[in-house]
Coordinates of C-alpha atoms in Angstrom, one line a residue:
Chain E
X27 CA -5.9 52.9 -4.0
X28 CA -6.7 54.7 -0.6
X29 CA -4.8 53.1 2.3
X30 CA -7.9 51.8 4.8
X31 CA -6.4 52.0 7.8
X32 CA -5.8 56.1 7.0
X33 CA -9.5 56.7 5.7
X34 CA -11.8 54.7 8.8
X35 CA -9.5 56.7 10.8
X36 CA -10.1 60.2 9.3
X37 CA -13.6 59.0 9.0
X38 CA -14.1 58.7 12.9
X39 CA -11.8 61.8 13.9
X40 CA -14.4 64.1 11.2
X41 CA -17.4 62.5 13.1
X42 CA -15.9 63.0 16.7
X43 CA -15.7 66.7 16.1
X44 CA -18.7 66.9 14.3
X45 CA -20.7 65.7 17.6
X46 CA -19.0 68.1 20.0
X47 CA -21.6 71.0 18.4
X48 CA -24.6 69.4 18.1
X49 CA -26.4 67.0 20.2
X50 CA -28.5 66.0 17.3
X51 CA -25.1 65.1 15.6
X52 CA -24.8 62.6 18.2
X53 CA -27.0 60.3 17.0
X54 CA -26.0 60.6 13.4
X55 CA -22.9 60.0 14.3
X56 CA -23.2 56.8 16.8
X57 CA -25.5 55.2 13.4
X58 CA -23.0 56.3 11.1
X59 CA -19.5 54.9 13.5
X60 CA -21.8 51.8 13.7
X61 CA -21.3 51.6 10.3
X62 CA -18.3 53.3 9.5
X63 CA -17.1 50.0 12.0
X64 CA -18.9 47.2 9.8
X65 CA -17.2 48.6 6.7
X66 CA -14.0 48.6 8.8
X67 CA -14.6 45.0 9.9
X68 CA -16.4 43.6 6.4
X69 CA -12.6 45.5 4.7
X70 CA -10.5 43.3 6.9
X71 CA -11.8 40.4 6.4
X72 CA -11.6 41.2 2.3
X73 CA -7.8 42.0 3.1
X74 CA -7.4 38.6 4.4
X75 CA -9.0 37.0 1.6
X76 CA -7.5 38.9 -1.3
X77 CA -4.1 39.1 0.7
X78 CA -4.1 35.2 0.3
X79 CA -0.6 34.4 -0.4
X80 CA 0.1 31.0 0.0
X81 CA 3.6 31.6 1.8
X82 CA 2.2 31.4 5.5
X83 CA 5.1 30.1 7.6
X84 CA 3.2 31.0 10.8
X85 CA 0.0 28.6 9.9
X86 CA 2.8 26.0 8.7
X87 CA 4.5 26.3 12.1
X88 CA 1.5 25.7 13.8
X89 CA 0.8 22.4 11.6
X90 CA 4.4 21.4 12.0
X91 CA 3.8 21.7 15.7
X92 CA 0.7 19.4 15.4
X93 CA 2.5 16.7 14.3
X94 CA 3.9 16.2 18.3
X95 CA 6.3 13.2 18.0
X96 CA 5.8 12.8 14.3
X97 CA 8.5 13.4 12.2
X98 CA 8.1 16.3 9.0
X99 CA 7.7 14.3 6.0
X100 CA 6.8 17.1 3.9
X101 CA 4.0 19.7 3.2
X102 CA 1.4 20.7 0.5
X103 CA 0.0 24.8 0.8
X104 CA -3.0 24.9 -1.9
X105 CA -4.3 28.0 -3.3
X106 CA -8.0 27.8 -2.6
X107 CA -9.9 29.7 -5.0
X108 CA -14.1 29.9 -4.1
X109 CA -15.9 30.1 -7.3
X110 CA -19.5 30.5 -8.0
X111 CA -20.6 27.4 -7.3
X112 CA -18.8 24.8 -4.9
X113 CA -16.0 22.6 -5.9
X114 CA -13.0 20.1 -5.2
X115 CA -9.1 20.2 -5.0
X116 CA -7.8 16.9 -5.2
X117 CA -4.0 15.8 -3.9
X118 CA -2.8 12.1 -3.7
X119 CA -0.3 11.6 -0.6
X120 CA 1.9 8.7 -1.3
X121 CA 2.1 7.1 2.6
X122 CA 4.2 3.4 2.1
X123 CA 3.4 -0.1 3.8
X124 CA 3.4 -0.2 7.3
X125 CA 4.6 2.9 8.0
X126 CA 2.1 5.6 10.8
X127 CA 1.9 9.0 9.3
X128 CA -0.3 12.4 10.8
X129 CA -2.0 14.5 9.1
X130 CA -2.2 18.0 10.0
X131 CA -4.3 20.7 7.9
X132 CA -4.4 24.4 9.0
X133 CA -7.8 26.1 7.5
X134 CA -6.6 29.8 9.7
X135 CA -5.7 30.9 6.4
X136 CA -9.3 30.7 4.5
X137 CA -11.8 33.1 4.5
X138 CA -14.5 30.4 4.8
X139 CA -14.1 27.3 6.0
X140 CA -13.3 24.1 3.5
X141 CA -13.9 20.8 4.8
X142 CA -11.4 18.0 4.6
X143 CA -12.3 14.5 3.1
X144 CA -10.2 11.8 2.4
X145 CA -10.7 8.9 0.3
X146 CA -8.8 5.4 -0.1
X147 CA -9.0 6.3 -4.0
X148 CA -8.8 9.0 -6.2
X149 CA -12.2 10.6 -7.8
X150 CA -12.2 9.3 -10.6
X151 CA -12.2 5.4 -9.6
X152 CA -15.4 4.0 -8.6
X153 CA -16.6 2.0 -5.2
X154 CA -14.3 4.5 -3.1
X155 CA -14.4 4.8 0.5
X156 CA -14.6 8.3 2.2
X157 CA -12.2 7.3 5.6
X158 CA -12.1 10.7 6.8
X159 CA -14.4 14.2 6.9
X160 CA -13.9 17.2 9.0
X161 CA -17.4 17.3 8.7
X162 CA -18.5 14.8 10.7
X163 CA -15.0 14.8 12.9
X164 CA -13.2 18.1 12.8
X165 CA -16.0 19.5 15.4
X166 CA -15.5 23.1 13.2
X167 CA -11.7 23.6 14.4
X168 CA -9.2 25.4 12.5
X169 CA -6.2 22.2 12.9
X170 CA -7.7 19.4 11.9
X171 CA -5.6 15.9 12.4
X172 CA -5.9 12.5 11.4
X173 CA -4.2 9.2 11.6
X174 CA -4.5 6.9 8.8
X175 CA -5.3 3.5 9.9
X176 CA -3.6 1.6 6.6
X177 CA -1.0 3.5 4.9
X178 CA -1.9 3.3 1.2
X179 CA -1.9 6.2 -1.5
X180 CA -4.9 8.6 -0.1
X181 CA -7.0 11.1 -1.9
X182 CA -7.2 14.6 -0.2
X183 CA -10.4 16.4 -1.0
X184 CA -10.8 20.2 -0.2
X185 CA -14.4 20.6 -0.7
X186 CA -14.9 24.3 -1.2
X187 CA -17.9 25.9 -1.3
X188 CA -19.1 29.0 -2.7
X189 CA -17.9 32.7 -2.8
X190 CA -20.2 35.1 -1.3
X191 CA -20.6 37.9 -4.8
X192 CA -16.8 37.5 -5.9
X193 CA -14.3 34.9 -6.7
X194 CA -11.8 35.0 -2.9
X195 CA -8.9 33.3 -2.5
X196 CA -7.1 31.7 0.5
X197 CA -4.4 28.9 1.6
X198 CA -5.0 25.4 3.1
X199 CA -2.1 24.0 5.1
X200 CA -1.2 20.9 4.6
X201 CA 1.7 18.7 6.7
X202 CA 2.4 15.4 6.6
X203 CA 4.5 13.5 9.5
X204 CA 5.2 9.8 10.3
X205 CA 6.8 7.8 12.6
X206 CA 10.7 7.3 12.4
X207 CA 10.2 3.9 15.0
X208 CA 13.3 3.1 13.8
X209 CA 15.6 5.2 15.9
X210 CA 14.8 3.9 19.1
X211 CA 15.6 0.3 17.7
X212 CA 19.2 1.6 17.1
Chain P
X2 CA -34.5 74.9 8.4
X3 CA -30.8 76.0 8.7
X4 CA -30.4 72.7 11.4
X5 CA -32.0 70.2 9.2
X6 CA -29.8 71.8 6.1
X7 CA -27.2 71.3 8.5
X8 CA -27.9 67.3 9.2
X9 CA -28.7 66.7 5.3
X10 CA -25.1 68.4 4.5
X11 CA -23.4 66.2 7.2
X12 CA -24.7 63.0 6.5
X13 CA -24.2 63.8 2.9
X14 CA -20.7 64.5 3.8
X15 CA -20.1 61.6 5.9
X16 CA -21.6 59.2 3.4
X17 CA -20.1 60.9 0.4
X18 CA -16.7 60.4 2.1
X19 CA -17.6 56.7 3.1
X20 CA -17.6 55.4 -0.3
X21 CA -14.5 58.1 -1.3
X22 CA -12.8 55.7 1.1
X23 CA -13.7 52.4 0.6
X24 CA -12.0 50.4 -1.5
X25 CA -12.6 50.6 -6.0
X26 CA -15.6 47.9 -6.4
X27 CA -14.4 44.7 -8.2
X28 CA -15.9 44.1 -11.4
X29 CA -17.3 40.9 -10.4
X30 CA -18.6 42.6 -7.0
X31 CA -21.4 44.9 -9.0
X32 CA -22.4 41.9 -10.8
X33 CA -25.9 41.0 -9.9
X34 CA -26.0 38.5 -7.0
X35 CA -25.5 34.8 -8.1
X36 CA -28.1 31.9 -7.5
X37 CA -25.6 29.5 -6.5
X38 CA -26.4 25.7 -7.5
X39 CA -25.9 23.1 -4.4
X40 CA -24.5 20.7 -7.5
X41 CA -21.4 20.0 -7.2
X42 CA -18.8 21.2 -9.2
X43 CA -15.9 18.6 -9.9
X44 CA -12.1 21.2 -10.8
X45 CA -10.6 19.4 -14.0
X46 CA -6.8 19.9 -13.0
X47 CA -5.2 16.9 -12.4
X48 CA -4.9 16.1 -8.8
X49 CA -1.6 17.4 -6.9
X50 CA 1.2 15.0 -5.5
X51 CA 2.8 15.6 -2.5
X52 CA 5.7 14.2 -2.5
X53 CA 7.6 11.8 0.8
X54 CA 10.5 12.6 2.1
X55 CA 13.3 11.2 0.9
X56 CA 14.8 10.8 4.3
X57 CA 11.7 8.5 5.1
X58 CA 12.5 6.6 1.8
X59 CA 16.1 6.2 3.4
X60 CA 14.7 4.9 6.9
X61 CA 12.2 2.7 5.4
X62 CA 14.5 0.8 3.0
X63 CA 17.0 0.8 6.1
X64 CA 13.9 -0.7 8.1
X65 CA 13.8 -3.4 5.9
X66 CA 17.0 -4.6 5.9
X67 CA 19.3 -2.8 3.1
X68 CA 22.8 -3.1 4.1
X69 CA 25.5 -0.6 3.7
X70 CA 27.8 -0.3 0.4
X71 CA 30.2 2.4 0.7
X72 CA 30.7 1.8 -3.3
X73 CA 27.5 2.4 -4.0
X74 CA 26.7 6.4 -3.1
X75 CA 28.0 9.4 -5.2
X76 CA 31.1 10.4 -4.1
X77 CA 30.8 13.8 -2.2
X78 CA 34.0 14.8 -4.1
X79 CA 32.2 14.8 -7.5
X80 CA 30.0 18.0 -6.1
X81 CA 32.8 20.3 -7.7
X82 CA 32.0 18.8 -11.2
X83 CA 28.3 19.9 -11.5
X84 CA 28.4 23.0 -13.0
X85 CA 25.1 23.7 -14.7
X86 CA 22.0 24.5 -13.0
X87 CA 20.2 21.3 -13.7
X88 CA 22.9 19.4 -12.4
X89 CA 23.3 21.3 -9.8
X90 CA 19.8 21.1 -8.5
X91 CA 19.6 16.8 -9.1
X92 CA 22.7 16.2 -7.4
X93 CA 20.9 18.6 -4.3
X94 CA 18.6 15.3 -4.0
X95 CA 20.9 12.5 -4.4
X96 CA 23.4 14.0 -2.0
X97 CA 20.4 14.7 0.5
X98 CA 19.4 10.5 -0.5
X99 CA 23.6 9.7 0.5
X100 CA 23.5 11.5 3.6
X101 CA 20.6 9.8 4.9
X102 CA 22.0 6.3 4.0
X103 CA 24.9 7.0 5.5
X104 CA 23.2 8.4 8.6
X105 CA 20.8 5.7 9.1
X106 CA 24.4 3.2 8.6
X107 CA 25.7 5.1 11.3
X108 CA 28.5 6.4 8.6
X109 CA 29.9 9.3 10.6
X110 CA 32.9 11.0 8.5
X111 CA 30.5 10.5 5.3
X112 CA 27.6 12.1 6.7
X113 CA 29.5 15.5 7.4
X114 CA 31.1 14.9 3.5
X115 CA 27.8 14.5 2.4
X116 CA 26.2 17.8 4.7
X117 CA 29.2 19.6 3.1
X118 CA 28.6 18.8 -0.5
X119 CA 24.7 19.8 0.7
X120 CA 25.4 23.4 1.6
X121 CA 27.8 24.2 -1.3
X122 CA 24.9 23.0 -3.6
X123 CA 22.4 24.8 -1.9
X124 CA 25.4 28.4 -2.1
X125 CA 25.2 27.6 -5.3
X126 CA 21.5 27.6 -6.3
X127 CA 21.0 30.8 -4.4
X128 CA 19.8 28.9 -1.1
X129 CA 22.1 29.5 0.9
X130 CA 19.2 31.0 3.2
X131 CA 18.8 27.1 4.4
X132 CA 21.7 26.8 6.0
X133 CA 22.5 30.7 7.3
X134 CA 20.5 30.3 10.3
X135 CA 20.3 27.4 13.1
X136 CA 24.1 26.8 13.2
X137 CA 23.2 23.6 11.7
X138 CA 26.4 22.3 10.5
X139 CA 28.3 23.0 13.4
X140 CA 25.0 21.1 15.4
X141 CA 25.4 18.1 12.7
X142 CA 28.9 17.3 13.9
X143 CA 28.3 17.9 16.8
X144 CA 25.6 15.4 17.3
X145 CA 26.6 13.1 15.0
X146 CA 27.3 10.1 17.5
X147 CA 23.7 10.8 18.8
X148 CA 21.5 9.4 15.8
X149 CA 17.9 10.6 16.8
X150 CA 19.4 14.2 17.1
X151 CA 21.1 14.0 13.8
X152 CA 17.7 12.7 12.2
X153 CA 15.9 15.7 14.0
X154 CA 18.5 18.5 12.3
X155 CA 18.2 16.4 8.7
X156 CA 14.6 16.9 9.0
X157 CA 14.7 20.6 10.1
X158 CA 16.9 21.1 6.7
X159 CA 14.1 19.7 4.9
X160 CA 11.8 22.1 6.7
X161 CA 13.6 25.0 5.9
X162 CA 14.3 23.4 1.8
X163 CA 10.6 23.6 1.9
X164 CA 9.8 26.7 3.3
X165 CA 12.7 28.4 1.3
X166 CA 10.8 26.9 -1.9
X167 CA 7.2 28.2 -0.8
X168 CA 8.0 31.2 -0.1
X169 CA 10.3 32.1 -3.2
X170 CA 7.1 30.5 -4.7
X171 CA 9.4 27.8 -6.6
X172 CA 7.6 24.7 -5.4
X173 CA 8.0 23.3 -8.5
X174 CA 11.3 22.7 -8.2
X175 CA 10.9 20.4 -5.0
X176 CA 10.5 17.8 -8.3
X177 CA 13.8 18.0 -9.4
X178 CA 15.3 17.8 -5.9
X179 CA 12.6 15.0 -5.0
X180 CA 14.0 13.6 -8.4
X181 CA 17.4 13.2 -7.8
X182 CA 17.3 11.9 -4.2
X183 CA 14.0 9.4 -5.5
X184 CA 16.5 8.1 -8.4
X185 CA 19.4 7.7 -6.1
X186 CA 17.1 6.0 -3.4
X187 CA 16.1 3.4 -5.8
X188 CA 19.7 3.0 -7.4
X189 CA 21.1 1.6 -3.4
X190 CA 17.6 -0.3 -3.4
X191 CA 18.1 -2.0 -6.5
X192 CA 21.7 -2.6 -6.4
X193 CA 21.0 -4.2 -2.6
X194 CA 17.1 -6.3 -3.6
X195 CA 19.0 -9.3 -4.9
X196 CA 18.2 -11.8 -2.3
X197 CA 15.8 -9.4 -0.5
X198 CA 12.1 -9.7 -0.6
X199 CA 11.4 -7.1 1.9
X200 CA 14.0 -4.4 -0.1
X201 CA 12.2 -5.5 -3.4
X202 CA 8.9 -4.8 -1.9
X203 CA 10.3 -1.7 -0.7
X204 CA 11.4 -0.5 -4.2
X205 CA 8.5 -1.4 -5.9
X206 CA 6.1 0.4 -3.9
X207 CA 8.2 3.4 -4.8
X208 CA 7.2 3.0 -8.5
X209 CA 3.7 4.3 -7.6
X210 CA 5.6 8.3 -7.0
X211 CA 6.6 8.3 -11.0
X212 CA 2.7 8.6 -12.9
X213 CA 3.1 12.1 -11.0
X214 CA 6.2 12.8 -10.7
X215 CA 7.1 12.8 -14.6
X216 CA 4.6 15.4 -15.4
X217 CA 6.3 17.7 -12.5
X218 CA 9.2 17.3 -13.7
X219 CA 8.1 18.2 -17.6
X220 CA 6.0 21.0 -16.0
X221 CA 8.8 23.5 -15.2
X222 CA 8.5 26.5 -16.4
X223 CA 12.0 27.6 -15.7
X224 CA 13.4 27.1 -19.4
X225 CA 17.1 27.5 -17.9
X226 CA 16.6 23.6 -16.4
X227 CA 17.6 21.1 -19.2
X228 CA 15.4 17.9 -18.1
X229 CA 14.2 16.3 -21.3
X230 CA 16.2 13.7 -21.1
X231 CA 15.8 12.8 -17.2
X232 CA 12.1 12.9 -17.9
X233 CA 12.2 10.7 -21.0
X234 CA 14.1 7.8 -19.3
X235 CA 11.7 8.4 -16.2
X236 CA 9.2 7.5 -18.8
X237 CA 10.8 5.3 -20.3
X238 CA 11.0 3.2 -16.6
X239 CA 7.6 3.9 -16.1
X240 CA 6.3 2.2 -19.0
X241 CA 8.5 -0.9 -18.5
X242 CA 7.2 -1.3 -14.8
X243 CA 3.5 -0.1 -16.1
X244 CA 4.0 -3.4 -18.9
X245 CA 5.2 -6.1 -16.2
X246 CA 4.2 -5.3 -13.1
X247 CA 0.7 -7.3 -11.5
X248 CA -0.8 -7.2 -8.0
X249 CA -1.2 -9.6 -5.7
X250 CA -4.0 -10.4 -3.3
X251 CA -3.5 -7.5 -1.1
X252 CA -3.4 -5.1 -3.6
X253 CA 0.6 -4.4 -3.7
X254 CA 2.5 -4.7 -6.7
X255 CA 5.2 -7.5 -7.9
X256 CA 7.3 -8.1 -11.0
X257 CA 9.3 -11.7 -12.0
X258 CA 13.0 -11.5 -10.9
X259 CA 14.0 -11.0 -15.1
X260 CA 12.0 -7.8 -15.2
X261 CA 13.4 -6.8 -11.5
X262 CA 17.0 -7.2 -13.1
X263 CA 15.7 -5.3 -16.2
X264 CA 14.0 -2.6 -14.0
X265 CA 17.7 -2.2 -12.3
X266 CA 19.7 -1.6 -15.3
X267 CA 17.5 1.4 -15.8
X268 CA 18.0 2.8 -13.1
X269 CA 21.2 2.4 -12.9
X270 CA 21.6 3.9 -16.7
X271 CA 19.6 7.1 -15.3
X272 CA 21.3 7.1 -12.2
X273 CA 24.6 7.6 -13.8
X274 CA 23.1 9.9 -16.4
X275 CA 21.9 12.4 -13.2
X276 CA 25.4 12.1 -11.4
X277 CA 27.8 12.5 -14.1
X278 CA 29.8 15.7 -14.7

């Protein structure tokens, strides 16, 4: 496979020269550069998506340091995979009686955004309550947090919605943190 | 005639060497363009578990009053004795359950044995990454009068036990760590719930972990791990707790003090099957 980087750039130094004989070249070349740039941009963003490896320390650091005074409990990264038609990742997050935990998801790695719901049961039970979406709360940011108001098992959905042509990959960031209120007491 | 010949080879040129350069097509990306349907499509895997902290396990049964029994941890001289990878890997988890027990009991001396018997474990396994950088046994005994600092470097050891795992893409094997230090958790909660509603609570609530923690444990695909057995007396725990177990009005679960003694012999029998040589 032809490196990217190597060919836009050859591309662009062929047109450059071109243009210094003709004027008329000029033209062709500024539509052409405009496109020769689209392709460059529409190829980076595919890079993103098919470089998807879900071993992203730098958007785990950024959830980690989203927790603030919450202590790392531990962390979930989920391959995404965007199918043909939209669909759902499920994972259960045990959270124990009386304890305050934060929830920190990191969508930088996706090449389209998935929203976040969580649910006081899993989806297969009936009568369950959707207690948070990043629909109606995550105002369209990348970090999305949340504080569960009764710690119970929840139900993470990643709703994820259509590929654009092709199946694309990327990583949601998951980290959990709760509150060691203990250590003051001692 | 010779300038329009001229633009008609260039552009040719240009274009031809566009698509030269752009990345071989996909299969799925000449396709014809899909109509896609706005129902929703519902993935049949089973759902993932993320699985707590066992330091948090430590702090909550602490929390609720489980009192300190020196007797009761593995010893941090027995780490010498494990000498097969599966045993090597469980004993990761209860040691990282000890040192947190004996951290929260403000158990200084047996914190650093435990830390020690932590690193050789994790030489051992190949992960000695987690402890190369961060000088973070010489910060552990440094610290360890200071008990919010020591919790701070215990929980930057799990970071770096989890990062270690994701990005040697073994996250499956967080299960058998989780497993170890989840059994050993439960063995100082049981041993200690006699008399102690809020530690009984404590353990019981744990139960909920093992519907999804038995099938990743029997998921490894590592043959080289030898867990059969671990996983069958999980099971075999499960379905006791699954058969006498009811809920109250809130929704949490209880057991009769019988089954509570019968759910700690159990425990105990896998407990000592994990930590023996």
């Amino acid at each position: 496979m032809l490196n990217f980087e190597f060919c836009y750039q050859s591309k662009f130094n062929i047109l450059a020269h071109q243009s210094q004989y003709n004027p008329i070249m000029k033209k062709i070349v500024q539509i052409l550069g405009i496109f020769v740039l689209f392709m460059a941009v529409t190829a980076a963003g595919n890079k993103r998506v098919s470089n998807g490896s879900c071993s992203n320390t730098e958007a785990k650091i950024k959830a980690i340091d989203s927790l603030d005074t919450y202590f790392y409990a531990s962390s979930k990264i989920s391959s995404i995979n965007y199918t043909y038609k939209t669909s759902v990742k499920e994972v259960e997050v045990p959270l124990f009686k009386g304890e305050k935990y934060r929830m920190v998801f990191n969508r930088q790695d996706l090449p389209k955004n998935v929203e976040v719901e969580i649910y006081d049961k899993s989806r297969e039970s009936d009568g369950r309550t959707l207690l948070y979406s990043s629909k109606t709360e995550g105002n369209g940011s990348t970090i999305l947090t949340y504080e569960p108001k009764r710690a119970k098992n929840l139900f993470i959905n990643y709703v994820i919605p259509p590929a654009q042509g092709s199946d694309e990959i990327g990583c949601m960031v998951f980290v959990l943190g709760y509150q060691l209120t203990f250590v003051k007491n001692n | 005639m010779k300038k329009n010949n001229l633009i008609i080879a260039v552009s040719v040129f240009s274009t031809a060497l566009l698509f030269a350069c752009a990345e071989a097509p996909k299969k799925e990306e000449i396709t014809e363009e899909v109509v896609v349907e706005e129902v929703e499509e519902i993935e049949d895997e089973s759902a993932d578990l993320m699985l707590p902290s066992p330091i948090q396990i430590a702090s909550i049964f602490n929390r609720s009053g489980l009192t300190y029994n020196g007797e009761l941890p593995n010893s941090p001289d027995a780490v010498s004795n494990y000498n097969t990878k599966t045993k090597k890997y469980l004993n990761f988890g209860v040691y990282s359950a000890d040192m947190a027990y004996s951290v929260l009991n403000k158990k200084q001396q047996e914190s650093i044995d435990y830390l020690a018997a932590i690193k050789k474990l994790s030489d051992e396994t190949g992960m000695d990454a987690i402890f190369s950088t961060g000088n973070m046994v010489e910060r552990f005994e440094k610290n360890i009068g200071t008990q919010d600092s020591i919790m701070r470097i215990l929980t930057e050891i799990k970071i770096k036990t989890d990062s270690y795992l994701e990005e040697n893409k073994e996250q499956a094997k967080m299960a058998i760590f989780f497993t170890g230090a989840w059994v050993e958790g439960m063995y100082l909660g049981t041993k200690s719930a006699s008399g102690n509603e809020m530690v009984k609570d404590r353990v019981l609530e744990q139960m909920n972990i093992l519907k999804n923690l038995i099938p990743a444990l029997r998921a490894q695909s590592d043959e080289t791990f030898d867990l059969t057995e671990v996983a069958n007396q999980l099971e075999a725990i499960n379905t006791f707790y699954q058969s006498v177990a009811t809920e109250d009005a809130e929704g949490y679960a209880t057991i009769n003090p019988d089954d509570m003694i019968e759910l700690t012999k159990k425990i105990e029998a896998l407990r000592s099957n994990i930590v023996s040589a």
